[in-house]
Tab-separated table of C-alpha atoms in Angstrom:
chain	number	residue	atom	x	y	z
R	26	MET	CA	-25.137	-12.474	58.549
R	27	VAL	CA	-23.058	-14.945	56.570
R	28	GLN	CA	-22.516	-17.934	58.828
R	29	ARG	CA	-22.602	-21.092	56.696
R	30	ILE	CA	-21.077	-20.928	53.215
R	31	LEU	CA	-21.097	-23.589	50.514
R	32	ILE	CA	-18.572	-23.586	47.651
R	33	ILE	CA	-19.533	-25.705	44.654
R	34	LYS	CA	-16.556	-26.564	42.463
R	35	LEU	CA	-16.664	-30.228	41.553
R	36	GLY	CA	-13.564	-30.707	39.382
R	37	ALA	CA	-11.266	-31.074	37.586
R	38	VAL	CA	-8.003	-30.720	39.502
R	39	GLY	CA	-7.013	-27.438	37.842
R	40	ASP	CA	-10.464	-25.942	38.410
R	41	VAL	CA	-10.371	-26.846	42.099
R	42	ILE	CA	-6.886	-25.339	42.479
R	43	HIS	CA	-8.038	-22.137	40.793
R	44	THR	CA	-10.855	-21.873	43.353
R	45	LEU	CA	-8.582	-22.204	46.403
R	46	PRO	CA	-8.159	-18.400	46.739
R	47	VAL	CA	-11.945	-18.142	47.152
R	48	LEU	CA	-11.699	-20.409	50.191
R	49	GLU	CA	-8.659	-18.557	51.537
R	50	THR	CA	-10.372	-15.182	51.164
R	51	LEU	CA	-13.598	-16.378	52.781
R	52	ARG	CA	-11.709	-17.739	55.775
R	53	HIS	CA	-9.776	-14.483	56.109
R	54	CYS	CA	-12.902	-12.296	55.920
R	55	PHE	CA	-15.226	-14.602	57.884
R	56	PRO	CA	-12.963	-16.365	60.403
R	57	GLN	CA	-15.913	-17.795	62.360
R	58	ALA	CA	-17.930	-19.014	59.384
R	59	TYR	CA	-18.649	-22.657	58.629
R	60	ILE	CA	-17.360	-23.307	55.090
R	61	GLY	CA	-18.181	-26.447	53.147
R	62	TRP	CA	-17.020	-27.472	49.678
R	63	ALA	CA	-18.896	-29.808	47.328
R	64	VAL	CA	-16.357	-31.614	45.147
R	65	GLU	CA	-16.104	-34.809	43.149
R	66	GLU	CA	-14.146	-37.581	44.852
R	67	ALA	CA	-11.396	-37.592	42.198
R	68	ALA	CA	-10.371	-34.008	43.038
R	69	ALA	CA	-11.110	-34.195	46.783
R	70	PRO	CA	-7.471	-34.953	47.805
R	71	ILE	CA	-6.552	-31.411	46.722
R	72	LEU	CA	-8.701	-30.127	49.600
R	73	GLU	CA	-8.080	-32.760	52.265
R	74	GLY	CA	-6.408	-31.339	55.343
R	75	ASN	CA	-6.955	-27.711	54.326
R	76	PRO	CA	-7.304	-25.797	57.632
R	77	ALA	CA	-9.504	-23.118	56.026
R	78	LEU	CA	-12.175	-25.704	55.198
R	79	SER	CA	-14.791	-26.766	57.751
R	80	GLU	CA	-16.200	-29.680	55.757
R	81	LEU	CA	-15.476	-31.557	52.569
R	82	ILE	CA	-18.637	-32.795	50.844
R	83	PRO	CA	-17.612	-35.423	48.257
R	84	LEU	CA	-19.753	-36.427	45.310
R	85	SER	CA	-19.162	-39.776	43.611
R	86	ARG	CA	-19.307	-39.520	39.825
R	87	LYS	CA	-19.334	-43.324	39.674
R	88	MET	CA	-22.481	-43.476	41.795
R	89	LEU	CA	-24.218	-40.977	39.496
R	90	ARG	CA	-24.049	-43.440	36.612
R	91	GLY	CA	-26.575	-46.118	35.879
R	92	ALA	CA	-30.168	-46.645	36.926
R	93	SER	CA	-29.540	-45.797	40.583
R	94	GLY	CA	-27.744	-42.508	39.809
R	95	LEU	CA	-30.833	-40.336	40.299
R	96	LEU	CA	-31.595	-41.945	43.657
R	97	TYR	CA	-28.018	-41.371	44.787
R	98	PHE	CA	-28.127	-37.718	43.713
R	99	ARG	CA	-31.467	-37.118	45.453
R	100	GLY	CA	-30.067	-38.578	48.679
R	101	TRP	CA	-26.914	-36.499	48.326
R	102	LEU	CA	-28.984	-33.329	47.842
R	103	ARG	CA	-31.146	-34.191	50.846
R	104	ALA	CA	-28.049	-34.533	53.031
R	105	LEU	CA	-26.703	-31.260	51.624
R	106	HIS	CA	-29.945	-29.442	52.461
R	107	GLU	CA	-29.755	-30.676	56.040
R	108	LYS	CA	-26.448	-28.830	56.506
R	109	ARG	CA	-28.422	-25.559	56.434
R	110	PHE	CA	-26.097	-23.391	54.365
R	111	ASP	CA	-27.214	-19.760	54.084
R	112	THR	CA	-24.910	-18.845	51.173
R	113	ALA	CA	-23.895	-20.835	48.088
R	114	LEU	CA	-21.121	-19.816	45.687
R	115	ASP	CA	-21.195	-21.489	42.290
R	116	PRO	CA	-18.052	-20.824	40.242
R	117	HIS	CA	-18.719	-24.122	38.434
R	118	ASN	CA	-21.488	-22.475	36.418
R	119	LEU	CA	-23.169	-25.654	35.156
R	120	PHE	CA	-26.746	-26.880	35.306
R	121	LYS	CA	-25.736	-29.614	37.768
R	122	SER	CA	-24.003	-27.184	40.123
R	123	GLY	CA	-26.986	-24.825	39.888
R	124	VAL	CA	-29.278	-27.625	41.021
R	125	MET	CA	-26.911	-28.232	43.949
R	126	ALA	CA	-26.920	-24.560	44.951
R	127	TYR	CA	-30.717	-24.437	44.847
R	128	GLY	CA	-31.059	-27.815	46.539
R	129	SER	CA	-28.800	-26.727	49.392
R	130	GLY	CA	-31.561	-24.386	50.573
R	131	ALA	CA	-29.184	-21.414	50.701
R	132	SER	CA	-31.135	-18.162	50.565
R	133	LEU	CA	-28.254	-16.377	48.795
R	134	ARG	CA	-27.007	-18.151	45.667
R	135	ILE	CA	-24.234	-16.378	43.788
R	136	GLY	CA	-23.219	-17.264	40.248
R	137	PHE	CA	-22.268	-15.728	36.928
R	138	LYS	CA	-24.457	-13.761	34.555
R	139	LYS	CA	-23.213	-15.875	31.671
R	140	PHE	CA	-26.056	-18.019	30.319
R	141	ARG	CA	-24.571	-21.513	30.412
R	142	GLU	CA	-26.577	-24.745	30.609
R	143	GLY	CA	-29.405	-22.938	32.389
R	144	ASN	CA	-27.311	-22.364	35.514
R	145	PHE	CA	-28.590	-18.773	35.816
R	146	LEU	CA	-32.080	-20.105	36.584
R	147	PHE	CA	-30.908	-21.197	40.038
R	148	MET	CA	-28.935	-18.079	41.024
R	149	ASN	CA	-30.461	-14.994	42.688
R	150	ARG	CA	-27.247	-12.910	42.535
R	151	ARG	CA	-25.435	-12.920	39.217
R	152	ILE	CA	-22.007	-11.374	38.753
R	153	LYS	CA	-20.265	-10.228	35.588
R	154	PRO	CA	-16.503	-9.935	36.206
R	155	ALA	CA	-14.721	-6.854	34.880
R	156	PRO	CA	-12.905	-7.373	31.538
R	157	ARG	CA	-9.533	-7.088	33.273
R	158	HIS	CA	-10.279	-10.245	35.248
R	159	ARG	CA	-9.625	-12.752	32.475
R	160	HIS	CA	-8.098	-15.592	34.451
R	161	ALA	CA	-10.350	-18.126	36.154
R	162	VAL	CA	-8.747	-17.365	39.544
R	163	GLU	CA	-9.822	-13.725	39.399
R	164	LYS	CA	-13.225	-14.466	37.892
R	165	TYR	CA	-14.027	-16.838	40.727
R	166	LEU	CA	-12.921	-14.266	43.309
R	167	CYS	CA	-15.334	-11.745	41.792
R	168	LEU	CA	-18.193	-13.887	43.105
R	169	LEU	CA	-17.337	-12.646	46.605
R	170	GLU	CA	-18.446	-9.082	45.826
R	171	PRO	CA	-22.059	-9.577	47.073
R	172	LEU	CA	-20.572	-10.608	50.434
R	173	GLY	CA	-18.910	-7.204	50.766
R	174	ILE	CA	-15.460	-8.514	49.828
R	175	GLN	CA	-13.483	-6.170	47.583
R	176	GLU	CA	-10.503	-6.914	45.378
R	177	THR	CA	-8.126	-5.384	47.923
R	178	GLN	CA	-9.195	-8.116	50.360
R	179	TRP	CA	-8.468	-11.056	48.088
R	180	VAL	CA	-6.108	-13.657	49.537
R	181	VAL	CA	-4.469	-15.331	46.549
R	182	ARG	CA	-2.895	-18.458	48.003
R	183	PHE	CA	-2.894	-22.042	46.769
R	184	PRO	CA	-2.167	-24.269	49.768
R	185	LEU	CA	-1.470	-27.882	48.843
R	186	ASN	CA	-0.341	-30.515	51.306
R	187	TRP	CA	0.523	-34.170	51.547
R	188	GLY	CA	1.044	-36.570	54.414
R	189	SER	CA	4.364	-37.797	55.796
R	190	GLN	CA	3.673	-41.248	54.337
R	191	ASP	CA	3.225	-39.784	50.857
R	192	GLY	CA	6.309	-37.616	51.206
R	193	GLY	CA	8.326	-40.550	52.517
R	194	ARG	CA	7.422	-42.726	49.557
R	195	ILE	CA	8.477	-40.015	47.101
R	196	GLU	CA	11.716	-39.396	48.993
R	197	ARG	CA	12.591	-43.101	48.777
R	198	PHE	CA	11.883	-43.106	45.036
R	199	TRP	CA	14.020	-39.980	44.598
R	200	GLU	CA	16.962	-41.582	46.376
R	201	GLN	CA	16.487	-44.887	44.569
R	202	GLU	CA	16.775	-43.184	41.182
R	203	GLY	CA	19.945	-41.370	42.258
R	204	PHE	CA	18.534	-37.877	41.904
R	205	ASP	CA	20.296	-36.839	45.113
R	206	ARG	CA	23.642	-38.504	44.479
R	207	PRO	CA	26.777	-36.298	44.432
R	208	GLY	CA	26.847	-34.069	41.373
R	209	VAL	CA	23.138	-34.546	40.626
R	210	LYS	CA	20.953	-32.117	42.547
R	211	HIS	CA	17.190	-32.248	42.539
R	212	ASP	CA	17.025	-28.827	40.916
R	213	GLU	CA	18.438	-30.392	37.738
R	214	VAL	CA	15.443	-32.724	37.301
R	215	VAL	CA	12.968	-31.692	34.616
R	216	ALA	CA	9.566	-33.380	34.651
R	217	ILE	CA	7.760	-34.138	31.403
R	218	ASN	CA	3.999	-34.676	31.564
R	219	PRO	CA	2.720	-35.876	28.151
R	220	GLY	CA	-0.871	-36.689	29.142
R	221	ALA	CA	-4.045	-34.596	29.130
R	222	SER	CA	-7.692	-35.413	29.656
R	223	TRP	CA	-8.730	-34.141	26.210
R	224	PRO	CA	-7.011	-35.676	23.152
R	225	SER	CA	-7.027	-32.233	21.518
R	226	LYS	CA	-4.708	-30.949	24.274
R	227	ARG	CA	-2.068	-33.675	23.892
R	228	TRP	CA	1.212	-32.926	22.159
R	229	MET	CA	2.884	-35.745	20.265
R	230	PRO	CA	4.964	-38.081	22.500
R	231	GLU	CA	7.823	-38.057	19.985
R	232	ARG	CA	8.064	-34.275	20.262
R	233	PHE	CA	8.174	-34.424	24.054
R	234	ALA	CA	10.994	-36.945	23.611
R	235	ARG	CA	12.930	-34.580	21.337
R	236	VAL	CA	12.596	-31.760	23.864
R	237	ALA	CA	13.780	-34.044	26.661
R	238	ASP	CA	16.790	-35.217	24.621
R	239	ARG	CA	17.825	-31.613	23.983
R	240	LEU	CA	17.656	-30.782	27.696
R	241	VAL	CA	19.805	-33.804	28.551
R	242	LYS	CA	22.396	-33.191	25.830
R	243	GLU	CA	22.673	-29.415	26.095
R	244	ARG	CA	22.115	-28.847	29.820
R	245	GLY	CA	22.730	-32.197	31.473
R	246	ASN	CA	19.252	-32.330	33.010
R	247	ARG	CA	17.750	-35.555	34.314
R	248	ILE	CA	14.304	-36.344	32.871
R	249	LEU	CA	11.362	-37.626	34.899
R	250	ILE	CA	8.254	-38.641	32.946
R	251	LEU	CA	4.966	-38.236	34.833
R	252	TRP	CA	1.754	-40.101	34.125
R	253	GLY	CA	-1.753	-40.416	35.505
R	254	PRO	CA	-4.491	-43.058	35.390
R	255	GLY	CA	-4.338	-44.951	32.099
R	256	GLU	CA	-1.308	-42.977	30.861
R	257	ARG	CA	1.547	-45.379	31.630
R	258	PRO	CA	1.786	-46.533	27.957
R	259	LEU	CA	2.059	-42.885	26.912
R	260	ALA	CA	4.928	-42.298	29.342
R	261	GLU	CA	6.677	-45.427	28.059
R	262	ARG	CA	6.264	-44.224	24.488
R	263	VAL	CA	8.021	-40.971	25.334
R	264	ALA	CA	10.855	-42.874	27.025
R	265	ARG	CA	11.235	-45.265	24.061
R	266	SER	CA	11.351	-42.348	21.644
R	267	MET	CA	14.252	-40.729	23.496
R	268	SER	CA	17.878	-41.383	22.597
R	269	GLU	CA	18.886	-40.377	26.128
R	270	LYS	CA	17.847	-42.063	29.377
R	271	ALA	CA	14.722	-41.012	31.256
R	272	VAL	CA	13.074	-42.171	34.467
R	273	ILE	CA	9.374	-43.021	34.462
R	274	ALA	CA	7.631	-41.945	37.662
R	275	PRO	CA	5.960	-44.566	39.838
R	276	GLU	CA	2.209	-44.818	40.070
R	277	THR	CA	0.995	-42.002	42.329
R	278	ASP	CA	-2.176	-40.601	43.783
R	279	LEU	CA	-2.795	-36.848	43.773
R	280	LYS	CA	-0.971	-36.184	47.027
R	281	GLN	CA	2.059	-38.232	45.985
R	282	LEU	CA	2.092	-36.534	42.589
R	283	THR	CA	2.099	-33.181	44.362
R	284	ALA	CA	5.054	-34.222	46.517
R	285	LEU	CA	6.869	-35.443	43.411
R	286	ILE	CA	6.323	-32.271	41.377
R	287	LYS	CA	7.521	-30.156	44.303
R	288	ARG	CA	10.983	-31.731	43.990
R	289	CYS	CA	11.401	-30.866	40.306
R	290	ARG	CA	13.099	-27.788	38.922
R	291	LEU	CA	10.799	-27.474	35.895
R	292	LEU	CA	7.673	-29.079	34.452
R	293	VAL	CA	6.986	-29.288	30.725
R	294	THR	CA	3.349	-30.152	30.119
R	295	GLY	CA	0.131	-29.490	28.294
R	296	ASP	CA	-3.005	-27.871	29.691
R	297	THR	CA	-3.813	-30.355	32.438
R	298	GLY	CA	-3.981	-30.837	36.225
R	299	PRO	CA	-0.231	-31.262	36.929
R	300	LEU	CA	0.371	-27.849	35.332
R	301	HIS	CA	-1.762	-26.162	37.972
R	302	ILE	CA	-0.326	-28.277	40.777
R	303	ALA	CA	3.149	-27.076	39.784
R	304	ALA	CA	2.034	-23.441	39.567
R	305	ALA	CA	0.409	-23.691	43.005
R	306	LEU	CA	3.671	-25.063	44.414
R	307	GLY	CA	5.786	-22.342	42.793
R	308	VAL	CA	7.505	-24.791	40.416
R	309	PRO	CA	8.273	-23.109	37.051
R	310	THR	CA	6.420	-24.548	34.066
R	311	VAL	CA	6.522	-24.591	30.302
R	312	SER	CA	2.952	-25.210	29.181
R	313	LEU	CA	1.679	-25.993	25.698
R	314	PHE	CA	-1.697	-24.536	24.777
R	315	GLY	CA	-3.603	-25.550	21.678
R	316	PRO	CA	-7.403	-25.194	21.572
R	317	SER	CA	-7.824	-23.555	24.990
R	318	ASP	CA	-7.061	-19.998	26.108
R	319	PRO	CA	-4.100	-19.602	28.505
R	320	GLY	CA	-5.371	-16.148	29.426
R	321	ARG	CA	-8.170	-17.874	31.316
R	322	ASN	CA	-6.799	-21.340	32.059
R	323	GLY	CA	-3.035	-20.926	32.088
R	324	PRO	CA	-0.699	-21.208	35.091
R	325	TYR	CA	-1.428	-18.389	37.516
R	326	GLY	CA	1.478	-16.334	38.773
R	327	HIS	CA	5.004	-15.550	37.651
R	328	GLY	CA	7.887	-17.759	36.556
R	329	HIS	CA	6.085	-19.633	33.788
R	330	ALA	CA	6.418	-19.810	30.012
R	331	ILE	CA	3.450	-20.481	27.737
R	332	VAL	CA	3.908	-21.832	24.233
R	333	ARG	CA	0.738	-21.206	22.255
R	334	SER	CA	-0.362	-22.834	19.061
R	335	PRO	CA	-0.210	-20.313	16.201
R	336	LEU	CA	-3.764	-21.338	15.316
R	337	PRO	CA	-6.635	-19.388	16.957
R	338	PRO	CA	-8.195	-20.935	20.084
R	339	ALA	CA	-11.157	-23.246	19.606
R	340	THR	CA	-14.642	-22.274	20.704
R	341	HIS	CA	-16.066	-23.793	23.887
R	342	TRP	CA	-18.047	-26.371	21.919
R	343	GLN	CA	-15.099	-27.335	19.687
R	344	LYS	CA	-12.608	-28.133	22.436
R	345	LYS	CA	-13.616	-31.739	23.006
R	346	GLU	CA	-14.306	-32.400	19.347
R	347	VAL	CA	-11.319	-30.991	17.483
R	348	GLY	CA	-8.403	-33.141	16.409
R	349	ASP	CA	-4.764	-32.525	17.176
R	350	ARG	CA	-4.084	-29.889	14.533
R	351	TRP	CA	-3.785	-27.194	17.215
R	352	MET	CA	-1.057	-29.118	19.018
R	353	LYS	CA	0.700	-30.220	15.814
R	354	ALA	CA	1.307	-26.560	15.032
R	355	ILE	CA	3.542	-26.216	18.137
R	356	SER	CA	7.189	-26.746	17.212
R	357	VAL	CA	9.834	-28.581	19.199
R	358	GLU	CA	12.171	-25.607	18.872
R	359	ALA	CA	9.659	-23.235	20.500
R	360	VAL	CA	9.297	-25.523	23.526
R	361	VAL	CA	13.042	-26.108	23.839
R	362	GLU	CA	13.718	-22.376	23.704
R	363	ALA	CA	11.123	-21.670	26.406
R	364	ALA	CA	12.527	-24.395	28.654
R	365	MET	CA	16.141	-23.281	28.150
R	366	ASN	CA	15.291	-19.659	28.928
R	367	LEU	CA	13.438	-20.567	32.104
R	368	LEU	CA	16.205	-22.861	33.327
R	369	GLU	CA	18.803	-20.201	32.599
R	370	ASN	CA	16.849	-17.605	34.576
R	371	ILE	CA	16.506	-20.028	37.476
R	372	VAL	CA	20.275	-20.510	37.574
R	373	LYS	CA	20.870	-16.735	37.513
R	374	ARG	CA	18.568	-16.252	40.504
């Protein structure tokens, strides 16, 4: 009997969002089960307050560094083992997550057959998703097969929430910038997100600026530039490069960013966390993909446009090493056309 289930998906934000349907399906199929989720603290706000989750088990990446990192990890594993999970699901598929699954003491440890970083050594049930399941969301859901859960039982939902305090702060910012004044509705605001965790996934700020200028001049859209930790100078560079006026978003945490994206009509971004937040919220996106494969990592669902680099995707080992030649191959005109088409379809609906 499956009674205590551990999900191991540590980060990043997009990866955690793509794993949410696993949690939703488990709760639907095992309503009485105790379900815990091991996640890094940076991505934990995505899961906070989720009613399908019994326990959030945060891991501090900061504490893992330095001479005391091993002691911290051993203590964390000891506490995990004491929770007496009987089943561990490891969509993370890394050596570290494999150690966690084994260290949890779960008798059933489900992972992928793919040989990656030695993770397979710690799994006793290994799944190979069918070729038709290319996207990460569907691949992760395939791990539920050993629990007797079939594809027809999948619950593909991406619940995200934020508190009233977070929502109130964003509402005040929205009003302060005049996005709700007469003649300017919130559905005319287009968000631009120029940042990405990997330099090889970042499009040039000047090209984002040219796209934004076209949307202002040709459609009358208002432009909101988003930014994350350490990215404020990048947002300012986009704004300086524009001939039209743009608004730079305030500093936000994950929940406030989620509330902010929810108010926008469209998000133009690279392959990064805000893309998947928008897709989870049902906000249309134009996403720019260079070295990575949108078939696996793109926005899940309908109502999105993907602009791919004409160059072939990079290999797994190249992604963090390649320069920006993938992104340089994406033209301004291709992104403008995708954004215009999406906005036009939104108006028609």
